[in-house]
Coordinates of C-alpha atoms and ligand atoms in Angstrom, one line a residue:
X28 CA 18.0 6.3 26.4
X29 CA 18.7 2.9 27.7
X30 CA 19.3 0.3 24.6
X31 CA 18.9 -3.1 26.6
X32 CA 19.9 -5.1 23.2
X33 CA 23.3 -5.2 21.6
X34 CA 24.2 -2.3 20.0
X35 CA 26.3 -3.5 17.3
X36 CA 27.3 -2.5 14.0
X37 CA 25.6 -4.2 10.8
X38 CA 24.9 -3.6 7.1
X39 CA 21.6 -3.0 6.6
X40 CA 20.5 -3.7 3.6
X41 CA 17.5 -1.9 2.1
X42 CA 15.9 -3.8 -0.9
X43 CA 13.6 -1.4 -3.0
X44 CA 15.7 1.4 -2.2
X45 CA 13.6 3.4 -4.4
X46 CA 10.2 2.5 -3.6
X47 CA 7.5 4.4 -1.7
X48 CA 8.0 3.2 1.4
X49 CA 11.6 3.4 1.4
X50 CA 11.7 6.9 0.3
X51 CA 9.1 8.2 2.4
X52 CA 9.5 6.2 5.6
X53 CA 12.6 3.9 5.9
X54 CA 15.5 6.6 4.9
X55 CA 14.0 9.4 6.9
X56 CA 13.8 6.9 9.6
X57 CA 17.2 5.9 9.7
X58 CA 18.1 9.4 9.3
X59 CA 16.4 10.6 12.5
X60 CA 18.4 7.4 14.4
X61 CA 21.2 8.9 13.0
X62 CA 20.3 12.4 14.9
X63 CA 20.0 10.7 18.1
X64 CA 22.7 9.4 17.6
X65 CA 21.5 5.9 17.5
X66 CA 23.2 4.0 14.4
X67 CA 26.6 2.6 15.3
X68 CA 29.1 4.8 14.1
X69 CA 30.7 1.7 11.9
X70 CA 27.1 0.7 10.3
X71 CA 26.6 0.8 6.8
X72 CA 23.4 1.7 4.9
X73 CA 23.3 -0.1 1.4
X74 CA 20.1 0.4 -0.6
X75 CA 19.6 -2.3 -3.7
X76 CA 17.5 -1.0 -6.2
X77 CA 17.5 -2.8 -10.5
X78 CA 18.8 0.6 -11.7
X79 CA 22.3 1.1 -12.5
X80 CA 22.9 4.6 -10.7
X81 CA 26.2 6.0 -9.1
X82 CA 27.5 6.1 -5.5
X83 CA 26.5 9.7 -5.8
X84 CA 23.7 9.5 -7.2
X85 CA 22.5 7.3 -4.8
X86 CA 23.1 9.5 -2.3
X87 CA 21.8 12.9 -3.8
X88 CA 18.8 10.9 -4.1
X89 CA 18.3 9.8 -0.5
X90 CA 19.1 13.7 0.3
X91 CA 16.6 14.8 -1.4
X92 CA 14.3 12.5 0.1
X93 CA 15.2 13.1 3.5
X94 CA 14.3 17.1 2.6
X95 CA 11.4 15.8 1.2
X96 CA 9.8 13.6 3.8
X97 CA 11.6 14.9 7.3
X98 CA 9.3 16.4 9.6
X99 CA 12.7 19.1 10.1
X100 CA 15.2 21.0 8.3
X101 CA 18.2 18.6 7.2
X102 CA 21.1 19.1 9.9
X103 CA 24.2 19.6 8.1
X104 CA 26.5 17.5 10.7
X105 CA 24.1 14.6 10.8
X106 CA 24.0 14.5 7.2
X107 CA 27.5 14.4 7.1
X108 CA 27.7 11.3 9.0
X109 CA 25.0 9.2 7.7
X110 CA 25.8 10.2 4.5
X111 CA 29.3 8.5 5.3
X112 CA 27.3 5.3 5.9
X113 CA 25.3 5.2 2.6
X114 CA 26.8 2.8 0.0
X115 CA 24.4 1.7 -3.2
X116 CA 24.3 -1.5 -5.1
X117 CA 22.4 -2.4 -8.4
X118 CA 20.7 -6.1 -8.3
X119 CA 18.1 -7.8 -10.1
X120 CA 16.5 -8.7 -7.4
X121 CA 14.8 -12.4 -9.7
X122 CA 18.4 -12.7 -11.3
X123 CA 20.6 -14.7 -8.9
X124 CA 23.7 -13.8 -10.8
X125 CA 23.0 -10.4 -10.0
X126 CA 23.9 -11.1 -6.3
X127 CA 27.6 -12.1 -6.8
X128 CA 28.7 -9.1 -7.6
X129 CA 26.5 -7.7 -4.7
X130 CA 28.5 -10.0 -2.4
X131 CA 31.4 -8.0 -2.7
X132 CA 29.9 -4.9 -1.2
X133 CA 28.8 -6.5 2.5
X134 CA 31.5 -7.4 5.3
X135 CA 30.6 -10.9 6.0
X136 CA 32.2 -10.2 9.6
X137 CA 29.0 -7.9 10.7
X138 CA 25.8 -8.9 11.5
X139 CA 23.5 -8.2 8.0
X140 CA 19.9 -6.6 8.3
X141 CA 17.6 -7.2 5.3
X142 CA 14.7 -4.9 4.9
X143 CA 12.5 -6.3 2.0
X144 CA 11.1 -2.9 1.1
X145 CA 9.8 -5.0 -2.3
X146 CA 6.2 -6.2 -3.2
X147 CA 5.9 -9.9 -1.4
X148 CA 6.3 -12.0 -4.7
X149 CA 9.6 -11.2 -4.5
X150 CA 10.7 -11.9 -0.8
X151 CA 11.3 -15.8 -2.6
X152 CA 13.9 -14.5 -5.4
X153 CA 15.8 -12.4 -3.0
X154 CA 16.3 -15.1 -0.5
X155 CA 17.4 -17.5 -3.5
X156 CA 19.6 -14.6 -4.8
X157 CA 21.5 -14.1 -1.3
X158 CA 21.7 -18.1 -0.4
X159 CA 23.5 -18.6 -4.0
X160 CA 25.6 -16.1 -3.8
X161 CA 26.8 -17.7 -0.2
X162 CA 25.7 -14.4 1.7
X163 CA 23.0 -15.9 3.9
X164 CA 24.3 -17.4 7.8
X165 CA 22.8 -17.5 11.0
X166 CA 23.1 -14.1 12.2
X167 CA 21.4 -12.5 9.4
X168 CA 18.1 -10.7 9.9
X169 CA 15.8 -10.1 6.8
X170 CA 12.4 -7.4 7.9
X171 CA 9.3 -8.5 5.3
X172 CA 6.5 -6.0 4.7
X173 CA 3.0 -6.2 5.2
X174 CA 0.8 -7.5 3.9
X175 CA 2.2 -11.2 4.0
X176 CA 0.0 -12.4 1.6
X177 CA -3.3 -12.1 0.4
X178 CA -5.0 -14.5 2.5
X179 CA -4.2 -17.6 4.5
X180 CA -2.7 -19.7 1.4
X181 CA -0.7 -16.9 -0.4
X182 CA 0.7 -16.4 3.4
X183 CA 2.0 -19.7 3.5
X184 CA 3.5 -19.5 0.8
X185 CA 5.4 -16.5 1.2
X186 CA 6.5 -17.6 4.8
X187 CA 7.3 -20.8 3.5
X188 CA 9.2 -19.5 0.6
X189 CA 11.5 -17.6 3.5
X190 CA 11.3 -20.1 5.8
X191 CA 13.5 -22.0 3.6
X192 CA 16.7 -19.6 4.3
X193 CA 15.8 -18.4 7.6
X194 CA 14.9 -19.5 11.0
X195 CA 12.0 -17.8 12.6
X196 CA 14.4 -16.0 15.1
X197 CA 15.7 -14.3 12.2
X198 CA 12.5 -13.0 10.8
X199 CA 11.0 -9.3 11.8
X200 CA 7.7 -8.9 10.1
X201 CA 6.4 -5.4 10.3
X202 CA 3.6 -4.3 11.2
X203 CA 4.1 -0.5 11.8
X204 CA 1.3 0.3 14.5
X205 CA 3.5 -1.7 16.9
X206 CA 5.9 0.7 16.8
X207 CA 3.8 3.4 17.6
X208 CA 3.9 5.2 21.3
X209 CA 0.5 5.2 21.8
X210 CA 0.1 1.7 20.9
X211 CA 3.1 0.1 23.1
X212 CA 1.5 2.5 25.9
X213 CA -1.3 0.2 26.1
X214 CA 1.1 -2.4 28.0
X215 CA 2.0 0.3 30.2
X216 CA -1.5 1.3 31.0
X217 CA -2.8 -2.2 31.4
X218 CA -0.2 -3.9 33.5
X219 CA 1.7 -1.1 35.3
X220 CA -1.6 0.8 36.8
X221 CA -3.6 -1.4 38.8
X222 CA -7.1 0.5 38.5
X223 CA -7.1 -0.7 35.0
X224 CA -5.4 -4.2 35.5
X225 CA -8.2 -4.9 37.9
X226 CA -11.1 -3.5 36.3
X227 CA -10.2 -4.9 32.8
X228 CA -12.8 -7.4 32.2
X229 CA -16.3 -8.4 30.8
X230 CA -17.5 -7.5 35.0
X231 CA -16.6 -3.6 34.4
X232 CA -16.5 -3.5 30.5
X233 CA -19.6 -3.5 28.7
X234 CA -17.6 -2.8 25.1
X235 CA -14.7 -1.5 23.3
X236 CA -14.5 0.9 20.6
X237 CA -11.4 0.5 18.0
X238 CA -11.6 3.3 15.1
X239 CA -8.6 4.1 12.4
X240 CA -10.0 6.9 10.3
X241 CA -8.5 8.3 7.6
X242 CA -9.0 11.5 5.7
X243 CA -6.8 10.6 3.0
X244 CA -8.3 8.1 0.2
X245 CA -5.6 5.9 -1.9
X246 CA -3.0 8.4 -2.9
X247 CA -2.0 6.8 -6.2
X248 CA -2.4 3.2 -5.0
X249 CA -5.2 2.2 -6.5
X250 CA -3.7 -0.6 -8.5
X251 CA -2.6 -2.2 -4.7
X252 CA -5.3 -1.1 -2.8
X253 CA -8.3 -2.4 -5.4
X254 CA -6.3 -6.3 -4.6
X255 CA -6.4 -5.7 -0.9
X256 CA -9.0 -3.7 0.0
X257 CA -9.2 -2.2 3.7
X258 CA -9.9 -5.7 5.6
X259 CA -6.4 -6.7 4.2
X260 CA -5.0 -3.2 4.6
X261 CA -5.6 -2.1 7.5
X262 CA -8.1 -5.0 9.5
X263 CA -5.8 -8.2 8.7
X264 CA -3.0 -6.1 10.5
X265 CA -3.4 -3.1 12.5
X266 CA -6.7 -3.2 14.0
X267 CA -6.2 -7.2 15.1
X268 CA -2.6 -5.8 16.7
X269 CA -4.6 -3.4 18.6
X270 CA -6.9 -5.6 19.5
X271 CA -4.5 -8.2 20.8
X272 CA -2.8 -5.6 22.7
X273 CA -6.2 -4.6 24.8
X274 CA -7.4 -8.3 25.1
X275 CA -4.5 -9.9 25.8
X276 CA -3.1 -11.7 29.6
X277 CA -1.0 -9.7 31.4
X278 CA 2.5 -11.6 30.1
X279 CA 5.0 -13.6 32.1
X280 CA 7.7 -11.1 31.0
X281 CA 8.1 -8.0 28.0
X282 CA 9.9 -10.7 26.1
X283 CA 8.9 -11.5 22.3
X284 CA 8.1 -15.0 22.8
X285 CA 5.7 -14.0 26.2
X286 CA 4.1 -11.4 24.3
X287 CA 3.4 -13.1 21.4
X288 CA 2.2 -16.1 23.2
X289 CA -0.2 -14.0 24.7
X290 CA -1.5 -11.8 21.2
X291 CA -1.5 -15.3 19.7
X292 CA -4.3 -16.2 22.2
X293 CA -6.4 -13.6 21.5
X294 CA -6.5 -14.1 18.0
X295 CA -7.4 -17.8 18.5
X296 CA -9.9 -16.6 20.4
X297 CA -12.1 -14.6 17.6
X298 CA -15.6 -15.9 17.4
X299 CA -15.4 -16.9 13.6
X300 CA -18.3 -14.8 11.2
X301 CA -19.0 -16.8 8.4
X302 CA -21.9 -16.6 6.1
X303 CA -24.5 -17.4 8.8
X304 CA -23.6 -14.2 10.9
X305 CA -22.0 -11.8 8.5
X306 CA -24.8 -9.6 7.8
X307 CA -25.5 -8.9 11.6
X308 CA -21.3 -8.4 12.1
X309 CA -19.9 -6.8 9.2
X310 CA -20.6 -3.6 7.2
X311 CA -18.6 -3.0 3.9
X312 CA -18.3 0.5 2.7
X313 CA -17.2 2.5 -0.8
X314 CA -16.3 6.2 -0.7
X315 CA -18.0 8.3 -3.1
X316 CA -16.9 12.0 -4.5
X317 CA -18.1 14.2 -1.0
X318 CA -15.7 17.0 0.5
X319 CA -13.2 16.5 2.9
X320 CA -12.3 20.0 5.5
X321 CA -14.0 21.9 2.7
X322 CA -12.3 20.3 -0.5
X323 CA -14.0 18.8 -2.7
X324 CA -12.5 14.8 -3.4
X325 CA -13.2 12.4 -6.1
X326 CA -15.1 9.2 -5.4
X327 CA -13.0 5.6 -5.3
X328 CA -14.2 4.6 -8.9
X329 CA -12.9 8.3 -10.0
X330 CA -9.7 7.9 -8.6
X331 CA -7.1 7.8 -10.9
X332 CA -6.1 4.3 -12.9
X333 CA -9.7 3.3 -11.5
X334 CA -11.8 0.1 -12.3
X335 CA -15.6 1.2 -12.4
X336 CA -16.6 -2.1 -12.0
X337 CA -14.6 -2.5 -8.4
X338 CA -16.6 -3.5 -5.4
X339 CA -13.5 -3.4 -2.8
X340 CA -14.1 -1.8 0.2
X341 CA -12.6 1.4 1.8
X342 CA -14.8 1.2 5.0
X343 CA -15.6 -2.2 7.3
X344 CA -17.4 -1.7 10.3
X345 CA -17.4 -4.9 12.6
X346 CA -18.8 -6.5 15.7
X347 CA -16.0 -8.8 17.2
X348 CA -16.3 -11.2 20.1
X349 CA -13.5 -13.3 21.5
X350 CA -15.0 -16.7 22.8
X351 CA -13.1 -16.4 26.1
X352 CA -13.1 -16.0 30.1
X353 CA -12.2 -12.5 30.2
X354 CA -13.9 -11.4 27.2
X355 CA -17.3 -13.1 27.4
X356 CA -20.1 -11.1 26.4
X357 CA -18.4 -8.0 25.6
X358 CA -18.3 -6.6 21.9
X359 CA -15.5 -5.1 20.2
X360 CA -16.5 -2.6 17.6
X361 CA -13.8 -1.9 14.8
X362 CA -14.0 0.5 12.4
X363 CA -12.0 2.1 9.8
X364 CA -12.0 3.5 6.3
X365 CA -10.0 6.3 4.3
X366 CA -12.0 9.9 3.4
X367 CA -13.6 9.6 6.7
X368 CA -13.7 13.0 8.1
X369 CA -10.4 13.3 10.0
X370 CA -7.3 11.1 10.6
X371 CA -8.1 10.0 13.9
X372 CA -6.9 6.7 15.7
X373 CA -8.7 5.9 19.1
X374 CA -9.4 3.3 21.5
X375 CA -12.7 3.5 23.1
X376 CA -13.3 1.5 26.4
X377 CA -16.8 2.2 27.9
X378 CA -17.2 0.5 31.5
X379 CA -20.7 -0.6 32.6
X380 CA -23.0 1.5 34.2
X381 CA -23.6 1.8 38.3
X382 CA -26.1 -0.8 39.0
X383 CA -28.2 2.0 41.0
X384 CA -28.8 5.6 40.9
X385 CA -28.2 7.7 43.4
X386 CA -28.6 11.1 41.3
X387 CA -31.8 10.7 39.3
X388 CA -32.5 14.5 39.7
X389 CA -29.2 15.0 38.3
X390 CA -29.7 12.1 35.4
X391 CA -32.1 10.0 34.9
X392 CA -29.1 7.6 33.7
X393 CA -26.1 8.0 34.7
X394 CA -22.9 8.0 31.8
X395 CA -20.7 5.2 31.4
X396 CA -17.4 6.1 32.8
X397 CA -15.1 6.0 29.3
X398 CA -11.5 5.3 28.9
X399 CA -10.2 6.8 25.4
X400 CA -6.8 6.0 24.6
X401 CA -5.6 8.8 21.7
X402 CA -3.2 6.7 19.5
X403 CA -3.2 9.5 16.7
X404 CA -3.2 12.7 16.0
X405 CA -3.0 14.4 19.9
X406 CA -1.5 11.6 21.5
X407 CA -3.0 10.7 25.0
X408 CA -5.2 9.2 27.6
X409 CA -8.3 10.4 28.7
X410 CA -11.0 9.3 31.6
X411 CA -14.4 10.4 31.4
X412 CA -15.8 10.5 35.2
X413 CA -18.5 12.1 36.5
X414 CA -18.2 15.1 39.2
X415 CA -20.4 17.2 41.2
X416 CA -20.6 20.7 40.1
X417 CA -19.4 23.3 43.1
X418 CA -22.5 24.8 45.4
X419 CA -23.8 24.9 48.6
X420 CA -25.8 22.4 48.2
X421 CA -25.1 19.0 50.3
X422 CA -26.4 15.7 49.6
X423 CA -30.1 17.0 49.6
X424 CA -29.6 17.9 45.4
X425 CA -26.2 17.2 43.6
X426 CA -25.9 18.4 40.3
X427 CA -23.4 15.8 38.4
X428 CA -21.5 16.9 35.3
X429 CA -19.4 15.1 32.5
X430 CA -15.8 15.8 33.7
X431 CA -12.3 14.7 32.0
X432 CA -9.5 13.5 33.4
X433 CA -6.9 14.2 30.4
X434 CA -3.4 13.0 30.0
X435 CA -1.6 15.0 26.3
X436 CA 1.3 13.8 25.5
X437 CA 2.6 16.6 24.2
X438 CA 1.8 18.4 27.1
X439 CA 3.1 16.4 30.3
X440 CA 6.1 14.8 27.8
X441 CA 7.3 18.4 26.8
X442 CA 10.5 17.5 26.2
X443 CA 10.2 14.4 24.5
X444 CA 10.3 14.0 20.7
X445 CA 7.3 11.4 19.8
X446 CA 9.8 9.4 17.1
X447 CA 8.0 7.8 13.9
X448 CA 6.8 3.9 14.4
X449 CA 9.7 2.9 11.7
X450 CA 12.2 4.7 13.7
X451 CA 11.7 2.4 16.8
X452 CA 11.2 -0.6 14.2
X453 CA 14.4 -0.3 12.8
X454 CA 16.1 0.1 15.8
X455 CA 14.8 -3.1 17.3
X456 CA 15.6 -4.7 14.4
X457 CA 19.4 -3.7 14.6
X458 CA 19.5 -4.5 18.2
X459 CA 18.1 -8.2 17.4
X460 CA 14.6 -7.6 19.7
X461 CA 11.6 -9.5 17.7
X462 CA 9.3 -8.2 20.4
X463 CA 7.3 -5.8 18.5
X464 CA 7.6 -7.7 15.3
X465 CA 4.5 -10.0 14.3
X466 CA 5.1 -14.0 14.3
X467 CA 4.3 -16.4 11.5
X468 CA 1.1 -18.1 13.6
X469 CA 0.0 -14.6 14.4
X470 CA -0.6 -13.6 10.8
X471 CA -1.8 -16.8 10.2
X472 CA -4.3 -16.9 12.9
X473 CA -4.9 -13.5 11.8
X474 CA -5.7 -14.6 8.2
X475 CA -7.6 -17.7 9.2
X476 CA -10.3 -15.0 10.7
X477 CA -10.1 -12.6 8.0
X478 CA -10.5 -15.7 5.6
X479 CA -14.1 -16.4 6.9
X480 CA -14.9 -13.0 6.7
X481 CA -14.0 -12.7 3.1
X482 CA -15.5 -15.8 1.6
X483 CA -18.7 -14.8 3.4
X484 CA -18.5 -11.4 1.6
X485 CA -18.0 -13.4 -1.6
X486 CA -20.7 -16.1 -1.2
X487 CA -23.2 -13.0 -0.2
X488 CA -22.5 -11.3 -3.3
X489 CA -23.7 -7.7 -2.0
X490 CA -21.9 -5.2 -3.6
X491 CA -20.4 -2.5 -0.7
X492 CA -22.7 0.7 0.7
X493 CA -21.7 4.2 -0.8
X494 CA -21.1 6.7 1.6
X495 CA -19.6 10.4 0.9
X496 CA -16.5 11.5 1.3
X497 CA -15.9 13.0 4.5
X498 CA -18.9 11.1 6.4
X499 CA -18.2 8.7 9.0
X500 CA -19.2 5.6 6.9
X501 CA -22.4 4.0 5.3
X502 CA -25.4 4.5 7.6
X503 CA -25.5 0.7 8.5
X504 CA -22.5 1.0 10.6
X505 CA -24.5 3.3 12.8
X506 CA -27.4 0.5 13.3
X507 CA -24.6 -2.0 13.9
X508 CA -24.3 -0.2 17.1
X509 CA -27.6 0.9 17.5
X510 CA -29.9 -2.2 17.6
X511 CA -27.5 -3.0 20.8
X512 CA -28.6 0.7 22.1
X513 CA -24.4 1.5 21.7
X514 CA -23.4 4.5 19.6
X515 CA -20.0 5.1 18.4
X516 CA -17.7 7.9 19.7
X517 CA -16.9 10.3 17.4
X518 CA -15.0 12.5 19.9
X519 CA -12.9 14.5 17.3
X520 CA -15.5 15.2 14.4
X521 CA -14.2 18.4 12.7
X522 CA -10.8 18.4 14.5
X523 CA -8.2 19.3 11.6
Ligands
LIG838 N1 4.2 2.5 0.5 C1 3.7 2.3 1.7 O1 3.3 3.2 2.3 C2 3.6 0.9 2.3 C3 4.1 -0.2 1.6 N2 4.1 -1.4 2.2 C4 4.7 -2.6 1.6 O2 6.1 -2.3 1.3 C5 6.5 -3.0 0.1 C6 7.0 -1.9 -0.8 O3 6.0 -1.0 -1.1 P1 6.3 0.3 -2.0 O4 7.5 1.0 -1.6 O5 5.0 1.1 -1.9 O6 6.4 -0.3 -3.4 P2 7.1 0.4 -4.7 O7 6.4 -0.3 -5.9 O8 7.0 1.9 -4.6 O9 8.6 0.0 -4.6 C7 9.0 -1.4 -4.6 C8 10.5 -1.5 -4.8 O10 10.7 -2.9 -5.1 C9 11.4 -3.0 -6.3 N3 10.8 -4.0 -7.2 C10 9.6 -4.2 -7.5 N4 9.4 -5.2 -8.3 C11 10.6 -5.7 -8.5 C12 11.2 -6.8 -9.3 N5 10.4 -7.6 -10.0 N6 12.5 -7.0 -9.3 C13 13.3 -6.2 -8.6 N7 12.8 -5.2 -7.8 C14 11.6 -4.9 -7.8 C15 11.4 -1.7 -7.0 O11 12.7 -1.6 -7.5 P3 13.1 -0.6 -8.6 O12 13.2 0.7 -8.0 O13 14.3 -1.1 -9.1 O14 11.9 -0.6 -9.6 C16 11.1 -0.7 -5.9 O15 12.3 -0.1 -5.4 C17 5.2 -3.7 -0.4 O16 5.2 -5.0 0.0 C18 4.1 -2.9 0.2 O17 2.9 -3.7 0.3 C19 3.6 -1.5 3.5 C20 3.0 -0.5 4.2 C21 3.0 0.8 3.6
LIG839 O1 -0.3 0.2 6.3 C1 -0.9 1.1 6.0 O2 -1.1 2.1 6.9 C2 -1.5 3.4 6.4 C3 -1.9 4.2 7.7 O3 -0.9 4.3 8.5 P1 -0.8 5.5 9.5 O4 0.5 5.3 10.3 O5 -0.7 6.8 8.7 O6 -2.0 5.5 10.4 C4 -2.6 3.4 5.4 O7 -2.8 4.6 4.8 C5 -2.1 2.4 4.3 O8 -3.2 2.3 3.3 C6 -1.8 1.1 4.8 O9 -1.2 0.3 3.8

């Protein structure tokens, strides 16, 4: 592996070092760098967490973790040596005294890496914590979470809050999806194949399909998911990244500032919905109890800790358009909701159809020749084209058929592991590369969008659609599609 960026070593510091995400995601993360052999040998891991817990407790705990949460067996060596570089430290993370004593444990010689791994109301009292207790200079990094915010104000605030300490070259906000193969593969296939780059426009496309599905519902979240609903969960972020990624100019260069100059664009580009066009655009969904691969699942209001009077949504279907040269006239459909049947991410691309037929025997309409980029589970790229079926005939009868041209990953990348998004996150972040991070104006432009969405939702009053558990959504997200004579793509329905 080739690591362009400095390759230096740092304390990182991992605030919430006993949350969810830290436990699940972040430590196994670092752990697998550590098998590749990818952490400098002289970096130190310190997670801060409020309780007071020993050095070796600390570390027991992230073991267990890491056994817990690691897709393979713990490795006795590499566990040796990462467990070398784990150090704990006990802060109040709204108390600045706390951070004197915290002080003591980082080198102020190395570059520090700050991973707020903490609910966003917080991200202030940390930064107030570290500047008082004289840690904060101008090497520093600090990584913020998703969601910033709750919508365009609260975002503001927040980034303002650590705008304060920090320069904008020193902030990494996450936004995992960008650290996922299949979604950084979209800049490969756009710019580094030219039948794409040169068909990749409202001339050849006539729409694009985005879908996150999940099978999973809130796993115990209910309390954060019920505030944030899946516009701000997974819309506001993911699905606009995605977007930006397939809409976007080809860049001047793979630098940060390039690309996000570029994603920026896009975003500014959304036609706004607003109350006068959200009914035709948007479709709000709520799961109810249904059965999911057999099993039987509890609706939203029965999960546990639930609200029954709730009306957040766990399923938005919505009908994009990007007021632009390159996009004119061509939709986007998004879509994405949890206890859908499968856990399925996919990009859809559906070219226009030949302006004449030559095979009318064959089909009286000949298929749309379809693109389908797999960005999770079965990782690939796949081109639907259509192909004569072997006979004697010649060109007197020609029988066509539906034919795929199909690129796994798993199967022409045999040897390569497919590393977690938050593995190649966190090793940008401790080479200094803000590439794949998101940039304040992004998430604001982001929010501005989402924004108009949401009041709309708000002025219209309409309560969400049921649909069951393990369906593809409330039956108006079908007609979305279907008064423009498009269907959706549901190319893995039943696929475990
Ligand atoms: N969990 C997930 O899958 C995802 C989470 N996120 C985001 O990541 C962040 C962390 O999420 P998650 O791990 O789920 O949250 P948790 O609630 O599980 O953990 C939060 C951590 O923050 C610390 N913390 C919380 N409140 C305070 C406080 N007032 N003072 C000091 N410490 C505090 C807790 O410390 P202590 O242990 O001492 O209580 C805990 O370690 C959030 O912003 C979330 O939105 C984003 C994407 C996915
Ligand atoms: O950020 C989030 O993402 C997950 C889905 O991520 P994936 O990598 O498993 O596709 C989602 O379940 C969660 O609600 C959301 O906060």
């Amino acid at each position: 592996m080739v690591l362009e960026h400095s390759f230096e070593p740092c304390d990182f510091v991992l605030f919430g070092t006993k949350g969810d995400l830290a436990r699940r995601k972040l430590l196994p993360s670092l752990y697998q760098l550590e098998k590749a052999d990818l952490i400098h040998a002289d970096t130190r891991i310190i997670g801060v967490a409020r309780q007071d817990i020993s050095q070796e407790e600390y570390v027991a705990l992230v073991k267990e973790n890491i056994e817990k949460f690691s897709k393979e067996d713990l490795c006795s060596e590499t566990w040796t040596r990462f467990s070398a570089k784990l150090d704990y430290a006990c802060v109040d993370m709204k108390n600045v005294d706390s951070y004197k004593t915290f002080k003591t444990r980082v080198d102020a010689k190395r570059t520090m890496v700050c991973y707020f791994a903490t609910p966003p109301s917080i991200f202030g009292d940390i930064c107030r914590g570290l500047k008082s207790a004289k840690i904060i200079d101008k090497s520093m990094r600090v990584v913020l979470e998703k969601p910033i915010g709750h919508d365009l104000e609260s975002s503001k605030v927040i980034n303002d809050q650590v705008a304060e300490f920090f320069e904008e070259r020193q902030i990494y906000r996450i936004d995992h999806y960008l650290g996922k193969e299949t979604v950084l593969n979209l800049i490969a296939l756009r710019f580094a194949n030219s039948i794409f780059a040169t068909n990749w426009d409202h001339n050849c496309i006539d729409h694009v399909q985005i879908s996150v599905a999940e099978s999973v519902g809130i796993e115990g979240r209910w309390g954060y998911f019920d505030e944030a609903g899946q516009m701000r969960d997974m819309v506001q972020n993911h699905l606009l990244q995605i977007l930006t990624l397939i809409a976007m100019e080809p860049p001047a260069t793979l630098d940060a500032t390039n690309i996000r100059n570029e994603k920026l664009k896009v975003l500014k580009a959304l036609r706004p919905i607003d109350a006068s066009n959200v009914r035709q655009n948007t479709v709000r969904g709520q799961y109810v109890e249904g059965f999911i691969k057999g099993e039987e699942v509890p609706g939203y209001l029965d999960e546990p800790d639930a609200n029954q009077e709730s009306t957040t949504e766990t399923f938005i279907a919505l009908k994009v358009e990007l007021d632009n040269w390159r996009w004119a006239g061509v939709p986007f459909y998004l879509r994405t909701g949890k206890r859908l049947p499968n856990k399925t991410s996919e990009v859809n691309i559906f070219f226009k159809r030949q302006p004449h037929n030559l095979f009318k025997d064959s089909f009286t309409q000949l298929p749309p020749n379809k693109l389908t980029i797999r960005l999770q589970p079965d990782e690939g790229v796949e081109v639907t084209v259509m192909n004569k079926v072997p006979s004697l005939t010649g060109t007197g009868h020609m029988d066509l058929q539906k034919s795929k041209l199909n690129l796994s990953f798993s199967e022409t990348f045999k040897d390569e592991r497919i590393a977690d998004a938050y593995e190649k996150l966190l090793l940008e972040v401790m080479m200094g590369n803000q590439s794949l991070f998101v940039r304040r104006d992004e998430v604001e432009a982001a929010w501005t969008w989402v924004d108009g969405i949401l009041a709309a939702w708000e002025q219209s009053n309409e309560a969400p659609e049921p649909y069951q558990a393990g369906t593809w959504g409330p039956v108006s997200s079908i007609a979305l599609l279907a008064r423009e004579d498009r269907a959706w793509f549901e190319s893995r329905v039943g696929k475990k």
